Amino acid sequence: MIMLGRTPCDDGVIRAGADASACSARAKPWVLAATILGSSLAFIDGSVVNVALPSIQASLGASSPVTQWIINAYLLMLGALILVGGAAGDRFGRRRVFVQGIILFTAASVVCGFAPNASILVAARAAQGIGGAMLVPGSLAIISAAFSQEERGQAIGTWAGFSALTTALGPVLGGTLVDAWSWRAVFFINVPLAIVTLAITVVHVPESRASASDAPIDWTGAVLATIGLAGIAFGASAASEMRWGEPAVFAPLSIGAAVLILFIRHEGRAAAPMVPLRLFRSAVFSGTNAMTLLLYTALSGALFFLPFDLIRLQHYTAAAAGASFLPFSLIMGLLSRRSGALMDRYGARLPLVLGPAIAAGGLALLALPAIGGSYWLTFFPPMVCLGIGMVIAVAPLTATVMGAVDQRQAGTASGINNAVARIANLLGVALFGALAAGISASALDHASDAAFLRAFRGVMLAAAALALVSALCAALTIPGVTPRAASAPRARRPG
C-alpha cells in the first residue's frame, strides 16, 4: 500500500456530501495543479504518440497492424476500464487510486521508452492505458470533492482549459523531441511531469471517498468489456493484411461480438453495473452516445493517418507534422468554453447537427491535397474547418448527455459518454486501418506513395461520411426545443 502524506483536512478524508470548504483554502490551488498535471499525462500521451508513430514503425520494423496496436492497446484498456477506475476511486479513495495510476502510468512509460521491440512496446502501452483509466476519472472526482458547489464550475472550467492547452501542445512537443533525439523521448518526458504531480498530490491533496464506499465494483463487466473490445480490435487490425473471411479475422471478430453480447446481458442483471442499461431508455441519451461513437470514430481514424501522410508523402519533419495540428487543437482549447452559448441560444439540436457537418467538410478537404504544396493552402484550411466543427459540437454534446438523465446519475452518464468516445478512438484506428489497406491493395508499410495517397484519401472521405451520419443521428434523436428549455440541463449540471 502506498503511504500518503498528511492532508489539509481535519480528518484527512472528504466524504460525499461533506462541505468542501472545510478544507484549507490554501489546498485548492494545489488540488487544481495536481489534477491538471495528472490528467495531462494521459491527454498528452493520447496526442503525442501519433506524431511519433512513423519513426517508431521505422525504428522497430513494425508492420501496419502492429503499429495500430501501439495506439489500440492504450485505447483498449483506457476505454474498457475508465468506468471501473472511477468506481475504484469512490470506494478505495480517489487520491489513493489517482496516485497509483500515476505510478503505473509512469512505470509503463519508462518501459515504453526502453522497449527493444514492438511487442514489449504494445504491452507497455496497455499498462499505460490501465494507469490512464485510474487517472482520468479521478481528476474530476478529486476536484468535485475539494471544491464547494459555488466554486466547482470555475474549478472544472480551469481544469478543462489547461488540459486542452496541454493536449494542444502535445503533438508539437512530441515532434520536436522525435527530431531532436528519438521517439523514445516522447515516453521519457512523462517521468519529470509525474514526479512533480506525485509530490503535489501527496503533500497537498486531501483524500475523498463516496459515502457508499462499500458499493461493489463490476469487475466481471470490466473483464467482459475488455475481452469483447479486444476481439473486435484484433479482427479489424488483422483485416489490414488479410481478407475478412479468413479465420484470423473472422474468429476474433466473432468471439468479440459474442462476448460483448454477454457483457450486455451481465450489465442488465448486475447489482451494481458499470453501465446501467436503464439510462439507454432515454432516446436522447442513446442518440447522443451513438452520435459520439460515430463522430469520434471518424475523427480518430483520420488523425491516426494524417501524420503518416505529412511525414511520408509531404516530407514534413516530425516537429512540422506536430505543428500542423495546432490550428485544430488551439481552436478546441480556446473556444470550447464559449461554445456552450450556442446551446443556450439555439438549443441542442442545431449545434449537434451543424458541428459534425462542418467537421465532415474539414475531413473531406483533407482528401484534396496531392503530394507537395504550401501548408497554408493544403492542410491549414481543413484543420481550421475541423476544429470549428468539433468545438461547436463538443460542449452541447456533453451538456445534452448529462441533461438527458436524472441529475443524480449525471456523473455516471458523463462517464459512459467518455468511455464511448475512448472506444470510438479504438474502433477508428482499427477499422480505418483495414479500409486503408483494402484500398491500397497491399500492406500500408509496403505500399507505394501513389497507393498510400489513394488509401489516405479513401480514409478521409469515409471519415467525412461517418461524421455526416453522426449529424443525421443528432437530427433524428435530439428534440427541437426552445433555447430556454435547452439551457435548463446546463444550468442543472454539477458545478
XYZ file of C-alpha atoms in Angstrom:
495
model
C 0.000 0.000 0.000
C 1.223 3.467 -0.855
C 1.679 5.697 2.177
C 0.341 9.157 1.577
C 1.230 12.388 3.351
C -0.910 14.472 5.673
C -3.867 16.257 4.131
C -5.099 19.754 4.845
C -8.467 18.456 6.099
C -9.148 17.934 9.779
C -9.756 14.181 9.461
C -7.824 13.657 6.251
C -10.860 12.491 4.274
C -13.635 14.305 2.420
C -16.741 12.192 2.108
C -19.605 12.654 -0.311
C -21.974 15.306 0.924
C -19.365 16.976 3.134
C -18.746 20.692 2.847
C -15.604 21.062 0.770
C -14.958 24.479 2.261
C -13.960 22.684 5.482
C -10.621 22.044 3.781
C -7.962 24.704 3.778
C -8.380 27.270 1.020
C -4.612 27.056 0.513
C -5.014 23.465 -0.650
C -7.391 24.251 -3.524
C -4.835 25.711 -5.978
C -2.671 22.664 -5.300
C -5.619 20.355 -5.995
C -6.099 22.056 -9.360
C -2.386 21.852 -10.144
C -2.205 18.146 -9.308
C -5.301 17.184 -11.285
C -4.311 19.266 -14.316
C -0.810 17.790 -14.388
C -2.052 14.261 -13.717
C -4.742 14.235 -16.373
C -2.311 15.912 -18.778
C -0.165 12.784 -18.607
C -2.982 10.786 -20.184
C -4.178 13.531 -22.536
C -0.745 14.425 -23.890
C 0.081 10.765 -24.424
C -3.078 10.365 -26.465
C -1.990 13.084 -28.906
C 1.793 12.964 -28.872
C 2.337 9.316 -29.825
C 0.524 9.694 -33.173
C 3.235 12.072 -34.383
C 5.957 9.637 -33.310
C 4.357 6.590 -34.991
C 6.159 6.858 -38.359
C 9.515 6.994 -36.539
C 8.516 4.128 -34.230
C 7.422 1.990 -37.173
C 10.700 2.568 -38.995
C 12.857 2.053 -35.907
C 11.240 -1.180 -34.714
C 10.296 -2.557 -38.127
C 6.661 -2.860 -37.081
C 4.018 -3.969 -39.562
C 0.885 -1.905 -40.143
C -1.320 -3.987 -37.752
C 1.324 -3.866 -35.013
C 1.689 -0.116 -35.477
C -2.069 0.218 -34.993
C -1.791 -1.721 -31.747
C 0.723 0.763 -30.368
C -2.314 3.070 -30.259
C -5.038 0.472 -29.756
C -3.502 -1.215 -26.713
C -3.633 2.088 -24.842
C -7.134 2.978 -26.037
C -8.496 -0.501 -25.311
C -7.551 -0.509 -21.651
C -8.468 3.147 -21.182
C -11.888 2.791 -22.794
C -12.814 -0.516 -21.171
C -11.650 0.344 -17.649
C -12.298 4.070 -17.237
C -15.651 3.485 -15.521
C -14.112 0.904 -13.194
C -11.317 3.354 -12.399
C -13.865 5.910 -11.272
C -15.726 3.365 -9.138
C -12.468 2.184 -7.549
C -11.643 5.754 -6.546
C -15.073 6.204 -4.981
C -14.612 3.054 -2.921
C -10.923 2.913 -2.028
C -10.075 6.615 -2.024
C -9.767 8.911 -5.002
C -6.342 10.244 -4.087
C -5.014 6.739 -3.473
C -6.224 5.445 -6.847
C -5.042 8.654 -8.550
C -1.539 8.257 -7.091
C -1.368 4.580 -8.001
C -2.499 5.439 -11.523
C 0.327 7.967 -11.845
C 2.876 5.419 -10.649
C 1.625 2.710 -13.029
C 1.425 5.109 -15.963
C 4.948 6.411 -15.342
C 6.492 2.959 -14.878
C 4.851 1.824 -18.110
C 6.139 4.970 -19.863
C 9.714 4.072 -18.866
C 9.232 0.565 -20.270
C 7.873 2.114 -23.491
C 10.956 4.307 -23.741
C 13.344 1.368 -23.379
C 11.245 -1.106 -25.427
C 13.588 -3.176 -27.629
C 10.797 -4.382 -29.897
C 7.212 -3.671 -30.862
C 5.706 -6.464 -28.742
C 7.078 -5.043 -25.483
C 6.029 -1.556 -26.551
C 2.445 -2.716 -27.153
C 2.321 -4.474 -23.763
C 3.653 -1.374 -22.010
C 1.115 0.789 -23.826
C -1.639 -1.437 -22.446
C -0.278 -0.854 -18.940
C -0.280 2.880 -19.658
C -3.963 2.570 -20.550
C -4.743 0.974 -17.192
C -2.937 3.796 -15.439
C -4.841 6.321 -17.514
C -8.136 4.695 -16.556
C -7.229 5.359 -12.918
C -6.064 8.929 -13.601
C -8.727 10.486 -15.798
C -11.902 9.894 -13.767
C -10.010 10.573 -10.542
C -9.084 14.094 -11.663
C -12.636 15.407 -11.873
C -13.763 13.430 -8.828
C -10.998 14.985 -6.699
C -11.948 18.471 -7.897
C -15.639 17.859 -7.176
C -14.832 16.701 -3.649
C -12.402 19.526 -2.820
C -14.444 22.496 -4.073
C -17.814 23.700 -2.884
C -20.815 23.790 -5.194
C -20.317 27.506 -5.836
C -16.628 27.099 -6.715
C -16.805 23.844 -8.632
C -17.867 25.179 -12.023
C -14.958 27.598 -12.229
C -12.537 24.932 -10.993
C -13.680 22.406 -13.604
C -13.516 25.090 -16.295
C -9.940 25.901 -15.291
C -9.051 22.195 -15.371
C -10.647 21.788 -18.817
C -8.919 24.848 -20.250
C -5.425 23.908 -19.085
C -5.937 20.256 -20.051
C -6.986 21.301 -23.560
C -3.948 23.568 -23.850
C -1.504 20.840 -22.811
C -3.175 18.438 -25.227
C -2.801 21.023 -27.993
C 0.915 21.375 -27.319
C 1.438 17.591 -27.220
C 1.987 16.989 -30.958
C 4.386 19.931 -31.226
C 6.381 18.758 -28.216
C 6.393 15.186 -29.488
C 7.524 16.132 -32.972
C 10.305 18.311 -31.595
C 11.559 15.512 -29.338
C 11.488 12.997 -32.195
C 13.534 15.305 -34.440
C 15.982 16.391 -31.726
C 16.560 12.999 -30.119
C 14.366 9.960 -30.652
C 10.788 8.730 -30.416
C 11.785 7.251 -27.040
C 11.929 10.765 -25.569
C 8.164 11.017 -26.103
C 7.709 8.499 -23.283
C 10.560 9.641 -21.032
C 9.108 13.155 -20.841
C 6.336 11.702 -18.667
C 8.765 10.990 -15.820
C 9.553 14.536 -14.564
C 5.907 15.539 -15.027
C 4.803 12.570 -12.944
C 7.328 13.288 -10.161
C 6.024 16.842 -9.781
C 2.411 15.601 -9.809
C 3.107 12.970 -7.168
C 4.860 15.461 -4.896
C 1.944 17.907 -5.045
C -0.671 15.183 -4.594
C 0.950 13.506 -1.622
C 1.553 16.753 0.266
C -1.452 18.889 -0.605
C -4.394 16.872 -1.987
C -6.978 15.578 0.538
C -8.329 12.056 0.340
C -12.001 11.659 -0.592
C -14.462 8.785 -0.926
C -18.095 8.329 -1.841
C -20.474 7.952 1.090
C -21.426 4.462 -0.108
C -17.794 3.361 -0.234
C -18.666 -0.303 0.218
C -20.507 -0.499 -3.122
C -19.270 -3.458 -5.216
C -17.144 -2.891 -8.298
C -18.243 -4.549 -11.518
C -15.046 -6.460 -12.231
C -16.915 -9.072 -14.314
C -18.280 -6.351 -16.562
C -14.815 -4.843 -16.930
C -13.289 -8.177 -17.981
C -16.084 -8.898 -20.469
C -15.851 -5.414 -21.978
C -12.066 -5.693 -22.348
C -12.197 -9.133 -23.991
C -15.047 -8.173 -26.297
C -13.463 -4.931 -27.468
C -10.081 -6.639 -27.856
C -11.640 -9.265 -30.132
C -13.209 -6.631 -32.357
C -9.976 -4.624 -32.491
C -7.804 -7.705 -33.192
C -10.074 -8.814 -36.020
C -10.272 -5.390 -37.616
C -6.497 -4.882 -37.355
C -5.811 -8.278 -38.914
C -8.074 -7.319 -41.806
C -5.468 -4.773 -42.856
C -3.323 -7.687 -44.124
C -5.874 -10.485 -44.667
C -9.342 -10.994 -46.094
C -12.342 -10.587 -43.824
C -13.352 -14.233 -44.265
C -10.035 -15.699 -43.096
C -10.014 -17.375 -39.647
C -7.500 -14.893 -38.188
C -10.007 -12.124 -38.930
C -13.374 -13.831 -38.599
C -12.634 -15.716 -35.359
C -11.649 -12.745 -33.134
C -14.483 -10.653 -34.569
C -16.998 -13.399 -33.778
C -15.606 -14.010 -30.289
C -15.530 -10.278 -29.585
C -19.141 -9.822 -30.695
C -20.295 -12.817 -28.627
C -18.502 -11.571 -25.502
C -19.981 -8.087 -25.915
C -23.442 -9.665 -26.018
C -22.578 -11.446 -22.755
C -21.426 -8.102 -21.375
C -24.786 -6.506 -22.165
C -26.641 -9.402 -20.539
C -24.437 -9.177 -17.461
C -24.940 -5.425 -17.149
C -28.696 -5.947 -17.254
C -28.537 -8.355 -14.304
C -25.659 -6.987 -12.187
C -26.463 -5.417 -8.822
C -24.050 -2.532 -9.442
C -23.331 -2.440 -13.201
C -20.655 -0.134 -14.533
C -23.029 0.663 -17.433
C -26.638 0.883 -16.137
C -28.673 -0.109 -19.193
C -31.743 1.733 -17.924
C -30.081 5.006 -18.927
C -30.425 3.993 -22.575
C -34.209 4.051 -22.296
C -33.816 7.755 -22.954
C -33.825 8.334 -26.715
C -31.726 11.474 -26.222
C -29.106 9.650 -24.151
C -28.932 6.788 -26.658
C -28.803 9.173 -29.599
C -26.039 11.345 -28.207
C -23.916 8.307 -27.408
C -24.484 6.890 -30.893
C -23.502 10.272 -32.290
C -20.376 10.287 -30.096
C -19.392 6.831 -31.341
C -19.761 7.814 -34.998
C -18.120 11.242 -34.757
C -15.112 10.184 -32.693
C -14.559 7.059 -34.789
C -14.282 9.343 -37.814
C -12.011 11.820 -36.044
C -9.625 9.263 -34.551
C -9.257 7.327 -37.792
C -8.429 10.497 -39.698
C -5.952 11.859 -37.144
C -4.198 8.472 -36.923
C -3.314 8.528 -40.637
C -2.614 12.245 -41.026
C 0.959 12.155 -39.580
C 1.869 9.318 -41.972
C 0.751 11.428 -44.917
C 2.538 14.532 -43.662
C 5.823 12.772 -42.885
C 5.898 10.059 -45.551
C 4.359 11.802 -48.553
C 4.670 15.526 -47.819
C 8.165 15.114 -46.299
C 7.425 17.180 -43.192
C 9.716 16.835 -40.227
C 8.104 15.320 -37.131
C 8.049 18.762 -35.492
C 6.351 20.315 -38.523
C 3.824 17.487 -38.617
C 3.049 18.097 -34.950
C 2.718 21.834 -35.533
C 0.218 21.199 -38.324
C -2.268 20.062 -35.666
C -2.081 23.401 -33.834
C -4.994 25.139 -35.610
C -7.325 22.286 -34.679
C -6.008 21.944 -31.128
C -5.941 25.658 -30.332
C -9.462 26.212 -31.621
C -10.647 23.349 -29.413
C -8.713 24.574 -26.404
C -9.521 28.269 -26.612
C -13.148 28.220 -27.762
C -14.650 25.147 -26.075
C -15.858 27.072 -23.036
C -17.646 29.619 -25.219
C -19.376 27.096 -27.476
C -21.949 26.343 -24.777
C -23.525 29.725 -25.579
C -24.733 28.244 -28.871
C -26.838 25.757 -26.960
C -28.232 28.476 -24.719
C -29.286 30.496 -27.741
C -30.338 27.895 -30.305
C -30.993 24.698 -28.382
C -29.010 21.452 -28.610
C -30.053 20.049 -31.968
C -28.689 22.831 -34.202
C -25.077 22.763 -32.912
C -25.128 18.943 -32.740
C -26.116 18.806 -36.406
C -24.089 21.787 -37.620
C -20.857 20.899 -35.776
C -20.404 17.376 -37.200
C -21.449 18.620 -40.659
C -18.703 21.276 -40.599
C -16.237 18.686 -39.266
C -17.223 16.433 -42.177
C -16.308 19.267 -44.517
C -12.892 19.548 -42.904
C -12.300 15.805 -43.232
C -13.328 15.895 -46.894
C -10.921 18.788 -47.521
C -8.066 16.646 -46.147
C -8.629 14.292 -49.090
C -7.836 17.012 -51.651
C -4.069 17.723 -51.332
C -1.745 15.787 -53.608
C 1.968 15.486 -52.866
C 3.567 18.885 -52.310
C 2.151 22.389 -51.975
C 2.088 25.039 -49.273
C 0.730 24.012 -45.870
C -1.375 27.196 -45.726
C -3.202 26.217 -48.932
C -3.413 22.462 -48.373
C -3.721 21.382 -44.733
C -4.347 24.610 -42.820
C -7.911 25.211 -44.144
C -9.192 21.706 -43.359
C -7.648 21.755 -39.880
C -9.404 25.066 -39.132
C -12.677 23.721 -40.513
C -12.337 20.528 -38.483
C -11.570 22.477 -35.311
C -14.566 24.787 -35.766
C -16.888 21.842 -36.348
C -15.707 19.945 -33.303
C -15.763 22.955 -30.994
C -19.384 23.653 -31.979
C -20.381 20.088 -31.127
C -18.405 19.110 -28.021
C -19.862 21.316 -25.272
C -23.528 20.840 -26.332
C -22.880 17.114 -26.638
C -21.609 16.873 -23.057
C -24.433 19.036 -21.712
C -27.073 17.031 -23.594
C -25.751 13.707 -22.312
C -25.829 14.912 -18.714
C -29.185 16.637 -19.122
C -30.817 13.520 -20.593
C -30.836 11.651 -17.266
C -31.739 12.327 -13.665
C -29.109 14.641 -12.216
C -28.236 12.072 -9.558
C -26.931 9.940 -12.450
C -25.197 12.778 -14.308
C -21.733 11.588 -13.269
C -22.430 8.055 -14.495
C -23.887 9.399 -17.744
C -20.823 11.571 -18.346
C -18.533 8.625 -17.578
C -20.351 6.397 -20.063
C -20.110 9.048 -22.760
C -16.383 9.469 -22.021
C -15.896 5.710 -22.328
C -17.838 5.653 -25.614
C -15.527 8.349 -27.003
C -12.443 6.324 -25.997
C -13.889 3.162 -27.547
C -14.630 5.127 -30.720
C -10.947 6.106 -30.865
C -10.051 2.419 -30.700
C -12.511 1.475 -33.442
C -11.424 4.341 -35.668
C -7.802 3.206 -35.763
C -8.710 -0.471 -36.283
C -11.492 -0.082 -38.850
C -9.908 2.662 -40.921
C -6.623 0.746 -40.917
C -8.419 -2.168 -42.558
C -10.139 0.193 -45.007
C -6.853 1.847 -45.986
C -5.162 -1.485 -46.621
C -8.092 -2.635 -48.708
C -7.961 0.479 -50.878
C -4.192 0.323 -51.405
C -4.400 -3.440 -52.150
C -1.248 -4.046 -50.099
C 0.013 -3.612 -46.553
C 0.405 0.081 -45.853
C 4.012 -0.289 -44.772
C 4.862 -1.699 -48.246
C 2.551 0.466 -50.368
C 3.905 2.889 -52.971
C 3.416 6.614 -52.477
C 0.611 6.650 -55.038
C -1.141 3.720 -53.346
C -0.769 5.280 -49.919
C -2.182 8.592 -51.153
C -5.153 6.742 -52.637
C -5.720 4.949 -49.331
C -5.347 8.191 -47.349
C -7.936 9.928 -49.494
C -10.311 6.997 -49.097
C -9.939 7.138 -45.309
C -10.610 10.889 -45.202
C -13.730 10.584 -47.377
C -15.022 7.652 -45.323
C -14.409 9.639 -42.137
C -16.308 12.584 -43.630
C -19.237 10.301 -44.464
C -19.262 8.912 -40.922
C -19.283 12.436 -39.468
C -22.279 13.274 -41.661
C -24.078 10.185 -40.373
C -23.430 11.404 -36.829
C -25.059 14.723 -37.758
C -28.050 12.822 -39.135
C -28.214 10.800 -35.914
C -28.405 14.025 -33.923
C -31.116 15.400 -36.204
C -33.234 12.278 -35.660
C -32.794 11.834 -31.911
C -32.267 15.286 -30.370
C -35.597 17.107 -29.984
C -36.020 20.591 -31.328
C -36.621 22.588 -28.155
C -36.710 26.254 -27.295
C -33.429 27.857 -26.217
C -34.865 28.479 -22.753
C -35.612 24.772 -22.309
C -32.291 23.794 -23.848
C -30.351 25.829 -21.351
C -32.059 24.221 -18.383
C -29.982 20.995 -18.353
C -26.790 23.049 -18.473
C -27.948 25.115 -15.527
C -28.535 21.957 -13.536
C -25.124 20.476 -14.307
C -22.972 19.740 -11.252
C -20.874 22.841 -10.740
